[in-house]
C-alpha positions as YAML, in Angstrom:
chain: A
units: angstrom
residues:
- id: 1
  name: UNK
  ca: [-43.66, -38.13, -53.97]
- id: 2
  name: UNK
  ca: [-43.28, -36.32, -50.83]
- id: 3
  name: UNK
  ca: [-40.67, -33.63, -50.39]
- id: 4
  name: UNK
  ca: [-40.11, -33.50, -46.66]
- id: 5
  name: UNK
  ca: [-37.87, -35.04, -45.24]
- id: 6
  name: UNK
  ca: [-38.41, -37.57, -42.56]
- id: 7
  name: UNK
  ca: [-38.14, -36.70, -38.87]
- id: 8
  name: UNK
  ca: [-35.20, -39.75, -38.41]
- id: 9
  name: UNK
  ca: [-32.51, -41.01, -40.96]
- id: 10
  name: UNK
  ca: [-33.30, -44.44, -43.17]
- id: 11
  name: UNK
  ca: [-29.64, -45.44, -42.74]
- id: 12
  name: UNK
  ca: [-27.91, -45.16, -38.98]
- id: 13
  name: UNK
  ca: [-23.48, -45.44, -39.26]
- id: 14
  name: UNK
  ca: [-22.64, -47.03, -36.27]
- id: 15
  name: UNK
  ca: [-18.66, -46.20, -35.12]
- id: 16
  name: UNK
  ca: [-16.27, -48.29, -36.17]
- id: 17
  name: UNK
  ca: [-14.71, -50.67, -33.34]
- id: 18
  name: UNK
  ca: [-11.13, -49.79, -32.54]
- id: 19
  name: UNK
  ca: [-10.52, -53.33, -31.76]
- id: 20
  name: UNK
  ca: [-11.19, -54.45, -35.05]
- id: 21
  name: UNK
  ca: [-9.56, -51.54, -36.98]
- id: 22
  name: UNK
  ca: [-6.17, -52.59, -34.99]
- id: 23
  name: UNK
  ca: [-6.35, -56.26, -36.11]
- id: 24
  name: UNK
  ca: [-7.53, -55.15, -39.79]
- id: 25
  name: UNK
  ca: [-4.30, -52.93, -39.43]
- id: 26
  name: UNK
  ca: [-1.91, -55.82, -38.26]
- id: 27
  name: UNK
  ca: [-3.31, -58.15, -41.04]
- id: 28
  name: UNK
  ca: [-2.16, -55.48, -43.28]
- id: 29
  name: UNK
  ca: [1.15, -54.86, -42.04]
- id: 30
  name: UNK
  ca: [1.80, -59.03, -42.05]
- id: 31
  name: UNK
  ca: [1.27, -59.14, -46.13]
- id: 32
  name: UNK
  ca: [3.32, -56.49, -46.57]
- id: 33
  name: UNK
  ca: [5.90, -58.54, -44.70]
- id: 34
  name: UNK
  ca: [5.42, -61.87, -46.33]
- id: 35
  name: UNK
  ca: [5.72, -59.51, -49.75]
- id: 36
  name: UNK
  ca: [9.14, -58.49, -48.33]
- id: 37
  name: UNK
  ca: [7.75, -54.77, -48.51]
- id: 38
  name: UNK
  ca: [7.20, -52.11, -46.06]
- id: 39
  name: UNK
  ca: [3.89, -50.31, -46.68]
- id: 40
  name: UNK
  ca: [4.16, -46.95, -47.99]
- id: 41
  name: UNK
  ca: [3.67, -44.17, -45.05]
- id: 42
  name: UNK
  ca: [0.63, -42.35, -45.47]
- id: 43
  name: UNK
  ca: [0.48, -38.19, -44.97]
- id: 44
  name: UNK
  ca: [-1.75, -37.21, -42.47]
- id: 45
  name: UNK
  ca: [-4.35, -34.77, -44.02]
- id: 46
  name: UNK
  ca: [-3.58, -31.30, -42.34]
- id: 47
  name: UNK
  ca: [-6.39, -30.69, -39.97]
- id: 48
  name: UNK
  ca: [-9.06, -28.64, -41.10]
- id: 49
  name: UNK
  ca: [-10.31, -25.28, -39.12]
- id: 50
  name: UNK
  ca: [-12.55, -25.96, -36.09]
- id: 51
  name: UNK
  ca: [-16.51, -26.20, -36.46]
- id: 52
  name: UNK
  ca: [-17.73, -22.53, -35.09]
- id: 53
  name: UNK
  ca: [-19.33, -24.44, -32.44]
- id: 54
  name: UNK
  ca: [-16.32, -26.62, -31.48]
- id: 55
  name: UNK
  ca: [-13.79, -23.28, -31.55]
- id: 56
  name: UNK
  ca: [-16.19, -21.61, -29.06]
- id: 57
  name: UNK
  ca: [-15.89, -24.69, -26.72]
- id: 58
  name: UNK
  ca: [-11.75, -24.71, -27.11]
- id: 59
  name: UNK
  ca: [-11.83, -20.34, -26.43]
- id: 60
  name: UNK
  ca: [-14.31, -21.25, -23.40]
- id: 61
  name: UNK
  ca: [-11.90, -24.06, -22.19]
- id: 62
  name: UNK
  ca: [-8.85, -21.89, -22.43]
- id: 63
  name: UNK
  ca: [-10.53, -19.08, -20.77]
- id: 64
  name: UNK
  ca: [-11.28, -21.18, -17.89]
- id: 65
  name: UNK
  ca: [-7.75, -22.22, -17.44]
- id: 66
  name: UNK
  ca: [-6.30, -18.80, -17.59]
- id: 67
  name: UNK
  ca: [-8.84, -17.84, -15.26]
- id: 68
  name: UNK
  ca: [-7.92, -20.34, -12.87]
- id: 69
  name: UNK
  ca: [-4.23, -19.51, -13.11]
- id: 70
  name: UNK
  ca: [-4.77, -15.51, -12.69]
- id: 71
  name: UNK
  ca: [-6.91, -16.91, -9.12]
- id: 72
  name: UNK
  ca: [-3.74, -18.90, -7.72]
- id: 73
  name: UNK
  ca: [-1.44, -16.29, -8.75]
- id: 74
  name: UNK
  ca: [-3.44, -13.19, -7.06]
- id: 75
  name: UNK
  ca: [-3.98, -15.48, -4.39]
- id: 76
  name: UNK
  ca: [-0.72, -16.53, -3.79]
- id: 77
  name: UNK
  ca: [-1.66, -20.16, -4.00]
- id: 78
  name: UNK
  ca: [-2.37, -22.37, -1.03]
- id: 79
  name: UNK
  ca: [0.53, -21.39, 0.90]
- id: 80
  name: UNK
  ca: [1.28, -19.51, 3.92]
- id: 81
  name: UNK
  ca: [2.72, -16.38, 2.10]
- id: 82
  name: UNK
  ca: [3.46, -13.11, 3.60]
- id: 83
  name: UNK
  ca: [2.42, -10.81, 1.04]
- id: 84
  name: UNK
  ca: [0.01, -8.16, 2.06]
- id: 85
  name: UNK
  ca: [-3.78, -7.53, 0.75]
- id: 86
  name: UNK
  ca: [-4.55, -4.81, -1.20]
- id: 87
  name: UNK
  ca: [-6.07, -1.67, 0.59]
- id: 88
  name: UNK
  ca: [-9.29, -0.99, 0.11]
- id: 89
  name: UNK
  ca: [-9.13, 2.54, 1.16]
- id: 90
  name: UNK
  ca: [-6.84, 5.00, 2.18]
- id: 91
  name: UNK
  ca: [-5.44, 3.38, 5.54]
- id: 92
  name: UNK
  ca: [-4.25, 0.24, 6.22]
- id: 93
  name: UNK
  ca: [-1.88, -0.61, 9.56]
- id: 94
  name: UNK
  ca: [1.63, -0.30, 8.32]
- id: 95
  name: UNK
  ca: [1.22, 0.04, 4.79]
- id: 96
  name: UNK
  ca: [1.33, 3.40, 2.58]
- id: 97
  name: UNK
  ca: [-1.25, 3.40, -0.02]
- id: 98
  name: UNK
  ca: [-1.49, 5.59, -3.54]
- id: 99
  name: UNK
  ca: [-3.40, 8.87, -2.88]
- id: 100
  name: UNK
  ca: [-6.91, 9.10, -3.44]
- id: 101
  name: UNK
  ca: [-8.67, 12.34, -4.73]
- id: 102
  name: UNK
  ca: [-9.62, 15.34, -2.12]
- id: 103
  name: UNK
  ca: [-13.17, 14.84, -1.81]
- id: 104
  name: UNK
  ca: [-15.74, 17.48, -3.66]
- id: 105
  name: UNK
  ca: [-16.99, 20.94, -1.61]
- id: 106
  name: UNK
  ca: [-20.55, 18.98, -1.88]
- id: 107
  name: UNK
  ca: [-19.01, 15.68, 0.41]
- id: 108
  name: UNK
  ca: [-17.94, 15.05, 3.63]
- id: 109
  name: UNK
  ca: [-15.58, 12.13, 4.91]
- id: 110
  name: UNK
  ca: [-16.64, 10.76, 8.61]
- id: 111
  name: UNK
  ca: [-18.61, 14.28, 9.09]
- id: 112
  name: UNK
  ca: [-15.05, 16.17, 8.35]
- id: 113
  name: UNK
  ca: [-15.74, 19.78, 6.48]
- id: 114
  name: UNK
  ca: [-14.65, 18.85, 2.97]
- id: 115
  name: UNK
  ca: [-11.88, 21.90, 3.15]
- id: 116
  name: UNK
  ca: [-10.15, 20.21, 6.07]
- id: 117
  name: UNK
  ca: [-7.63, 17.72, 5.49]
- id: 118
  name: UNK
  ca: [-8.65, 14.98, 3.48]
- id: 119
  name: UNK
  ca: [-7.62, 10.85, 4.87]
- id: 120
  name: UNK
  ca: [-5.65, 10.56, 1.38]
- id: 121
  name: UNK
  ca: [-1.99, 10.62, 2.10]
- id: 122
  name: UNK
  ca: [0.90, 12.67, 0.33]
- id: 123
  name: UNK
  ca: [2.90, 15.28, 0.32]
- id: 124
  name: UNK
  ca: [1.86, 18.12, 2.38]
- id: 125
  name: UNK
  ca: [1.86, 21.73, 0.39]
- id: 126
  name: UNK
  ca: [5.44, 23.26, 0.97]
- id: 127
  name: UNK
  ca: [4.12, 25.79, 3.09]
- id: 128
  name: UNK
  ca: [7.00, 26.47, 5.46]
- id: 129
  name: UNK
  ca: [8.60, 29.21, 7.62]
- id: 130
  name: UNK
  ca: [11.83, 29.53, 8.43]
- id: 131
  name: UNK
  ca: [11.70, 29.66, 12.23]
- id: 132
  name: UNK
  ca: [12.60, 28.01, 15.43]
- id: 133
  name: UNK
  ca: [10.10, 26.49, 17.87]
- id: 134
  name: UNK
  ca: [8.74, 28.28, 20.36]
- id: 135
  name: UNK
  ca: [10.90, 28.40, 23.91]
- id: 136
  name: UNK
  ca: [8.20, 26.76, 25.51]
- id: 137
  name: UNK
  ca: [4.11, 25.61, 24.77]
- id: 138
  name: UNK
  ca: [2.19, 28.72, 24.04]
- id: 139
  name: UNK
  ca: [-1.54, 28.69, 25.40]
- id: 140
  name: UNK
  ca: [-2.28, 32.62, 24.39]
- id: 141
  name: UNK
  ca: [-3.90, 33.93, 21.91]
- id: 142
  name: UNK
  ca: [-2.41, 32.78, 18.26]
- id: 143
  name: UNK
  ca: [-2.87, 35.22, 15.62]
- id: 144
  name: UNK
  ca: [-6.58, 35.37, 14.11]
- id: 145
  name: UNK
  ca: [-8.26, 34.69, 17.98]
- id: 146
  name: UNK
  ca: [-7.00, 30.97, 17.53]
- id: 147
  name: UNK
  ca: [-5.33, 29.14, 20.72]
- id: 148
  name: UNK
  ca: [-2.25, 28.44, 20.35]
- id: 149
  name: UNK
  ca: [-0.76, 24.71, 21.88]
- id: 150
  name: UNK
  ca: [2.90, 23.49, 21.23]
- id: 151
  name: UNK
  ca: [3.97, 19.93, 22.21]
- id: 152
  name: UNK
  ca: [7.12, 18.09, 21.82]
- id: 153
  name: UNK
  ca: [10.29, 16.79, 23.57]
- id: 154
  name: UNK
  ca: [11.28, 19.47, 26.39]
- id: 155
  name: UNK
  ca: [7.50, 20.88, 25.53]
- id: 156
  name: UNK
  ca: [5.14, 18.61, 27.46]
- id: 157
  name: UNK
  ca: [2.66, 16.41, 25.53]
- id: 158
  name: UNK
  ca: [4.92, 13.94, 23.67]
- id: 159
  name: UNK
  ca: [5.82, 10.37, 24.43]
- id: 160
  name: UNK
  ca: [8.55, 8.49, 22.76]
- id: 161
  name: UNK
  ca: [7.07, 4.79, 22.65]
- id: 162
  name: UNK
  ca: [9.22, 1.94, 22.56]
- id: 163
  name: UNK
  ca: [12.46, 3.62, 22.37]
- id: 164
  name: UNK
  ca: [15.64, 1.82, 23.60]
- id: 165
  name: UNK
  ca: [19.44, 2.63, 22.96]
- id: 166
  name: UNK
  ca: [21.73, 0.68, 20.90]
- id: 167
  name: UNK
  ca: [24.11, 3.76, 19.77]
- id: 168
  name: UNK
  ca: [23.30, 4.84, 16.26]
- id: 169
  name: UNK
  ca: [20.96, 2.03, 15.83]
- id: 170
  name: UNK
  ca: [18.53, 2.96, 18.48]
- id: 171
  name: UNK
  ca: [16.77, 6.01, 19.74]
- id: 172
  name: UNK
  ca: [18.93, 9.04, 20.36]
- id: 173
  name: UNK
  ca: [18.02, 12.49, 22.15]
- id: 174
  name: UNK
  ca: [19.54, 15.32, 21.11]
- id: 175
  name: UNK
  ca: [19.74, 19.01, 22.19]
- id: 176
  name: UNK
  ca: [19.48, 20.48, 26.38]
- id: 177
  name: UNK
  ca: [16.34, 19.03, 27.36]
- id: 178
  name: UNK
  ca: [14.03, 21.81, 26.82]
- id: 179
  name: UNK
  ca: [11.22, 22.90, 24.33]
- id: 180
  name: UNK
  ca: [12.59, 24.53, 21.51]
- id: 181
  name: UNK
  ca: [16.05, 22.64, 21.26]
- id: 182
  name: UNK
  ca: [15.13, 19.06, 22.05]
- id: 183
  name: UNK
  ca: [14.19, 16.90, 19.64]
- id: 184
  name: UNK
  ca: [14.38, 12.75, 19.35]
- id: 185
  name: UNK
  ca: [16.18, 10.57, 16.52]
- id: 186
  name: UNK
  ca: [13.57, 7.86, 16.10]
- id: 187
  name: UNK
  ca: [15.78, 4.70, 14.37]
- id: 188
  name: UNK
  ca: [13.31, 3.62, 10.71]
- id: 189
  name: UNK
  ca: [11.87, 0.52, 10.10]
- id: 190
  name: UNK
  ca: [14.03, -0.63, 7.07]
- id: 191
  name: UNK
  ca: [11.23, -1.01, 4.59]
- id: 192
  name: UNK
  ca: [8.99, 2.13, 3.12]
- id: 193
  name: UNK
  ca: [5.94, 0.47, 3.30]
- id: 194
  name: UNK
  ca: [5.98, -1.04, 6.80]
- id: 195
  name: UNK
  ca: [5.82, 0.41, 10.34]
- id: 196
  name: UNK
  ca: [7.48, -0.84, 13.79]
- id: 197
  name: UNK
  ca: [4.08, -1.24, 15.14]
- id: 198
  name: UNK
  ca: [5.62, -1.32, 18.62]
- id: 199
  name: UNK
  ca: [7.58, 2.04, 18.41]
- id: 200
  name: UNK
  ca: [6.36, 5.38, 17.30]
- id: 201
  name: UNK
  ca: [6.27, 9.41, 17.99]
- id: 202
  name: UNK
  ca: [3.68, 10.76, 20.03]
- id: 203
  name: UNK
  ca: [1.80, 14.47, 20.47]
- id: 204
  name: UNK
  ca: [-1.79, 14.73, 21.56]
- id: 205
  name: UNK
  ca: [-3.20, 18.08, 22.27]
- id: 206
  name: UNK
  ca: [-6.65, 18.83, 24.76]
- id: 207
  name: UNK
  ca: [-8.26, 20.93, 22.25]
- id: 208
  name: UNK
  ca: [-11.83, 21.26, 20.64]
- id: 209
  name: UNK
  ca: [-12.13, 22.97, 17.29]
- id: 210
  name: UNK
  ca: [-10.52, 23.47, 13.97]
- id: 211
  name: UNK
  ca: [-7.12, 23.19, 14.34]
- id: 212
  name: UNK
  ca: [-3.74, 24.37, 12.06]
- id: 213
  name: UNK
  ca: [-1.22, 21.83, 12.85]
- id: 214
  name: UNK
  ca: [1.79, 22.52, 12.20]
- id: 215
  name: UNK
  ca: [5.58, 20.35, 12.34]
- id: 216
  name: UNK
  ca: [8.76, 21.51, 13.06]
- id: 217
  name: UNK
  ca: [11.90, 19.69, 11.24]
- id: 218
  name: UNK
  ca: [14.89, 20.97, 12.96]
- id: 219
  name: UNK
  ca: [18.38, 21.14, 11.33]
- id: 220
  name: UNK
  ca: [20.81, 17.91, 11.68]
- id: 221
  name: UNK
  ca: [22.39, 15.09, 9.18]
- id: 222
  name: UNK
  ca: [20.50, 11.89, 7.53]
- id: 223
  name: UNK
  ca: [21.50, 10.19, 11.03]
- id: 224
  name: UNK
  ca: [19.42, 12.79, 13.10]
- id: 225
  name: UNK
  ca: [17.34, 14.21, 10.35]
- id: 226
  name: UNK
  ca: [16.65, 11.48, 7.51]
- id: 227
  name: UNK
  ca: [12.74, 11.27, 6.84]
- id: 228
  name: UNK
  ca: [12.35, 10.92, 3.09]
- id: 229
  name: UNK
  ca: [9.43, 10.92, 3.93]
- id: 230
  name: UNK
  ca: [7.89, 10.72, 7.16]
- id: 231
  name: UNK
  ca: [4.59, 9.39, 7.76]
- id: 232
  name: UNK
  ca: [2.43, 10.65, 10.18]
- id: 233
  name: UNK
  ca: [-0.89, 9.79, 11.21]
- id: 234
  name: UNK
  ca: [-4.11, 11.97, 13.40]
- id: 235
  name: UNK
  ca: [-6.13, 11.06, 15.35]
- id: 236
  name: UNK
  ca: [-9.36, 12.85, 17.09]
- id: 237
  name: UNK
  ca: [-8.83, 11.03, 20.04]
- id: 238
  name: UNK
  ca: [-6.48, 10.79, 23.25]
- id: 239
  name: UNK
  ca: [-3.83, 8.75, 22.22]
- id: 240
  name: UNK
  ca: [-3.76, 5.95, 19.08]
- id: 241
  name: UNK
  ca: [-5.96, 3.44, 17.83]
- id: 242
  name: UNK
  ca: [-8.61, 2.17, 15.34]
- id: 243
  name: UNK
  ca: [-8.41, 4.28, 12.19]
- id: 244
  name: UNK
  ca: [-6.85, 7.56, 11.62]
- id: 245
  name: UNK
  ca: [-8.92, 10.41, 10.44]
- id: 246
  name: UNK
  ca: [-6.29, 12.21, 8.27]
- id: 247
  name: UNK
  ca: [-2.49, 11.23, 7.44]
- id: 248
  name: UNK
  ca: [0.00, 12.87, 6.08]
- id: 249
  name: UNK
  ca: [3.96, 13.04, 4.70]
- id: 250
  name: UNK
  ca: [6.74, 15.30, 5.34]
- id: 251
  name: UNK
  ca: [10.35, 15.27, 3.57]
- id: 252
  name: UNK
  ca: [11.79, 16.15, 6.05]
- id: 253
  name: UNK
  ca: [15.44, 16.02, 4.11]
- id: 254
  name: UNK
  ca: [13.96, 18.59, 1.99]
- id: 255
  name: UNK
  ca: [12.67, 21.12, 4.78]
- id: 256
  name: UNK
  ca: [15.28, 20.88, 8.09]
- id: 257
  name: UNK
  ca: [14.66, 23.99, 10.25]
- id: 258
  name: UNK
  ca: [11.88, 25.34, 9.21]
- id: 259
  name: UNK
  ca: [7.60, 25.07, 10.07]
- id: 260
  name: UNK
  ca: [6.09, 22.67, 7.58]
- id: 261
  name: UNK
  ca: [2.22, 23.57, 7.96]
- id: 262
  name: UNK
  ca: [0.18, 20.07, 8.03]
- id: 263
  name: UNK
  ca: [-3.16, 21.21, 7.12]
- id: 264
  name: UNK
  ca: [-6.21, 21.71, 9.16]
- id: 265
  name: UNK
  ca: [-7.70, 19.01, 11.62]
- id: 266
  name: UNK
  ca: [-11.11, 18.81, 13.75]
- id: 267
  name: UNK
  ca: [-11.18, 18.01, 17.22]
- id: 268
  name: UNK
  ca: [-13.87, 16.85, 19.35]
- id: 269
  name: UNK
  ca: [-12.05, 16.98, 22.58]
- id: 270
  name: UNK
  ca: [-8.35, 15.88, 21.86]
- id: 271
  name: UNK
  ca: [-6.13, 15.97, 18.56]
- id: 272
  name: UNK
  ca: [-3.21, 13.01, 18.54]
- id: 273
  name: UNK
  ca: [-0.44, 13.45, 15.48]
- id: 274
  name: UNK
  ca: [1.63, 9.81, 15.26]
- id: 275
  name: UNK
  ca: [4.87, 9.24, 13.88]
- id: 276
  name: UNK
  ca: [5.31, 6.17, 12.51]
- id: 277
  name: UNK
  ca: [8.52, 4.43, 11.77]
- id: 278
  name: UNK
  ca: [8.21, 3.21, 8.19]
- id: 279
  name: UNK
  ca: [11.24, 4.40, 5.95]
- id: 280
  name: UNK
  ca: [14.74, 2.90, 4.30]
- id: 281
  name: UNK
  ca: [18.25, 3.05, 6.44]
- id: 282
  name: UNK
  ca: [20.06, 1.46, 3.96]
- id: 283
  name: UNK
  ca: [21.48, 1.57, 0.15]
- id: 284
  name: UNK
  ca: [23.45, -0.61, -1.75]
- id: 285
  name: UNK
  ca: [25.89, 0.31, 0.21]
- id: 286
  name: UNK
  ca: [24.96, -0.89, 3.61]
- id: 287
  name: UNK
  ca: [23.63, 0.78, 6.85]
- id: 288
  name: UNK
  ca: [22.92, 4.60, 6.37]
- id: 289
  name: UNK
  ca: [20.92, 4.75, 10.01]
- id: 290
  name: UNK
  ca: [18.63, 7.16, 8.81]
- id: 291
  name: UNK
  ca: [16.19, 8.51, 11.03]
- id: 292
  name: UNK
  ca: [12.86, 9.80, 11.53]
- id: 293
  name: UNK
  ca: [13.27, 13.48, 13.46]
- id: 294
  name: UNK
  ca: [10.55, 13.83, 16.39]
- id: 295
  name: UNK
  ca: [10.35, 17.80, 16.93]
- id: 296
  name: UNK
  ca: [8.04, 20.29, 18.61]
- id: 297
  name: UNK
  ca: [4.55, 20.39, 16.89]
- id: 298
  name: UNK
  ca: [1.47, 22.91, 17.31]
- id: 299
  name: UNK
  ca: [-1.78, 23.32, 16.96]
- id: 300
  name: UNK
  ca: [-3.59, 26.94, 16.48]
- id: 301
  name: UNK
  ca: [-7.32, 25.97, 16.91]
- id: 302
  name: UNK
  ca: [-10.48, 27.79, 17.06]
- id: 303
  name: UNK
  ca: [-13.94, 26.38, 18.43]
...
């Protein structure tokens, strides 16, 4: 007698046909009636744990689902939303992003000397002096053979673009009119993570080399004064545009009247710093008109 066993069954179990399960059902129920008794309910069995190979198709299944919903959600669906995309470096066009790490001595960023200023944004060191700006833009020597090149309003070199007046709400000039105790009250966005693409502060400098920047934050109230922070952007170019090489934050709340020192920028010909506009004027109380402070700022470079 032969032990194996054969390669198909001897006896095949077809499935049972609904259809006739349903009418062997109903011919139950109908002596049960003519009886005059109800047939007893039956328990369900309590269903037994899933085959391993039927559990892994209900975890894949579920998976799949949850991995659909986590796509719509981070996607925001098929609607025309307004949320912004996530940055995928340092700078995006009107939105602040986390700071990244300096970069090692061994690296470079766009052929910047890994000791200059870095393109992640934060707070800048508290390096300040107490001090008032210069009476009006210094091209001698600066201390250490640098040259030395102020700009501002009153200074030469700034530009104030797409200011207006509309009292406290707009754009508001303060001081005589000349470098050293003229500065501008540029009015904030409303929102800390967006910009007023279409107004902004303004310096550029014609200078090649390594260059200190420095800002001055003069003295006034949260009206005048109010950056908390304010962002600025630089540029190694005449004027705006494209990507910003470096970027940086002042409090200016924290530091009115004094020199906040930026950090140190290259230039291949000109040096723009930008002010933009992003920042709160409000509380939960209404209006505060905060406001961004445009002051004198200066470059010491060397070649």
């Amino acid at each position: 007698m032969s032990t194996q066993f054969p390669d198909e069954p001897t006896e095949r179990h077809l499935a049972p046909d609904p259809a006739l399960m349903e009418a062997a059902r109903a011919r139950g129920a109908a002596r049960w009636a003519s009886a005059g008794e109800l047939p007893e309910q039956q328990e369900k069995p309590p269903a037994g744990p899933l085959k391993p190979r039927a559990a892994a198709i209900v975890a894949i299944a579920a998976l799949l689902v949850l991995g659909g919903i986590a796509i719509v959600t981070f996607n925001g669906g098929s609607g025309s939303g307004t949320d912004v995309a996530q940055p995928s470096h340092s700078y995006i066009p009107g939105l602040i992003t986390p700071p990244e790490e300096l970069p090692s001595e061994a690296t470079s960023v766009n052929g910047m000397d890994p000791s200059l200023a870095s393109s992640a944004l934060g707070l800048v060191p508290t390096t300040t002096q107490n001090a008032v700006p210069p009476p009006a833009a210094d091209t001698g020597r600066a201390p250490g053979g640098a040259k030395s090149f102020t700009t501002g309003p009153g200074c030469g070199g700034y530009t104030s673009v797409g200011s207006y007046r509309d009292g406290r709400k707009g754009w508001v000039d303060h001081g005589d009119g000349r470098c050293g105790s003229t500065f501008v009250s540029i009015p904030m966005s409303g929102d800390t993570r967006r910009d007023d693409s279409s107004a902004y502060g303004m310096w550029t400098f014609a200078v090649t080399g390594t260059c200190d920047v420095s800002v001055h934050v003069p003295q006034g109230d949260l009206q005048q004064v109010g950056g908390n922070p304010t962002v600025y952007y630089v540029f190694d170019r005449n004027g705006v545009g494209g990507t910003p090489m470096a970027s940086f934050a002042i409090k200016q709340v924290d530091k009115r009247g004094q020199w906040v020192a930026a950090g140190k920028f290259r230039a291949s010909g000109n040096l723009t710093v930008q002010l933009v506009t992003r920042g709160q004027d409000w509380n939960s109380s209404g209006p505060t008109y905060a406001h961004h402070a445009a002051s004198a700022v200066k470059a010491d470079c060397t070649v």
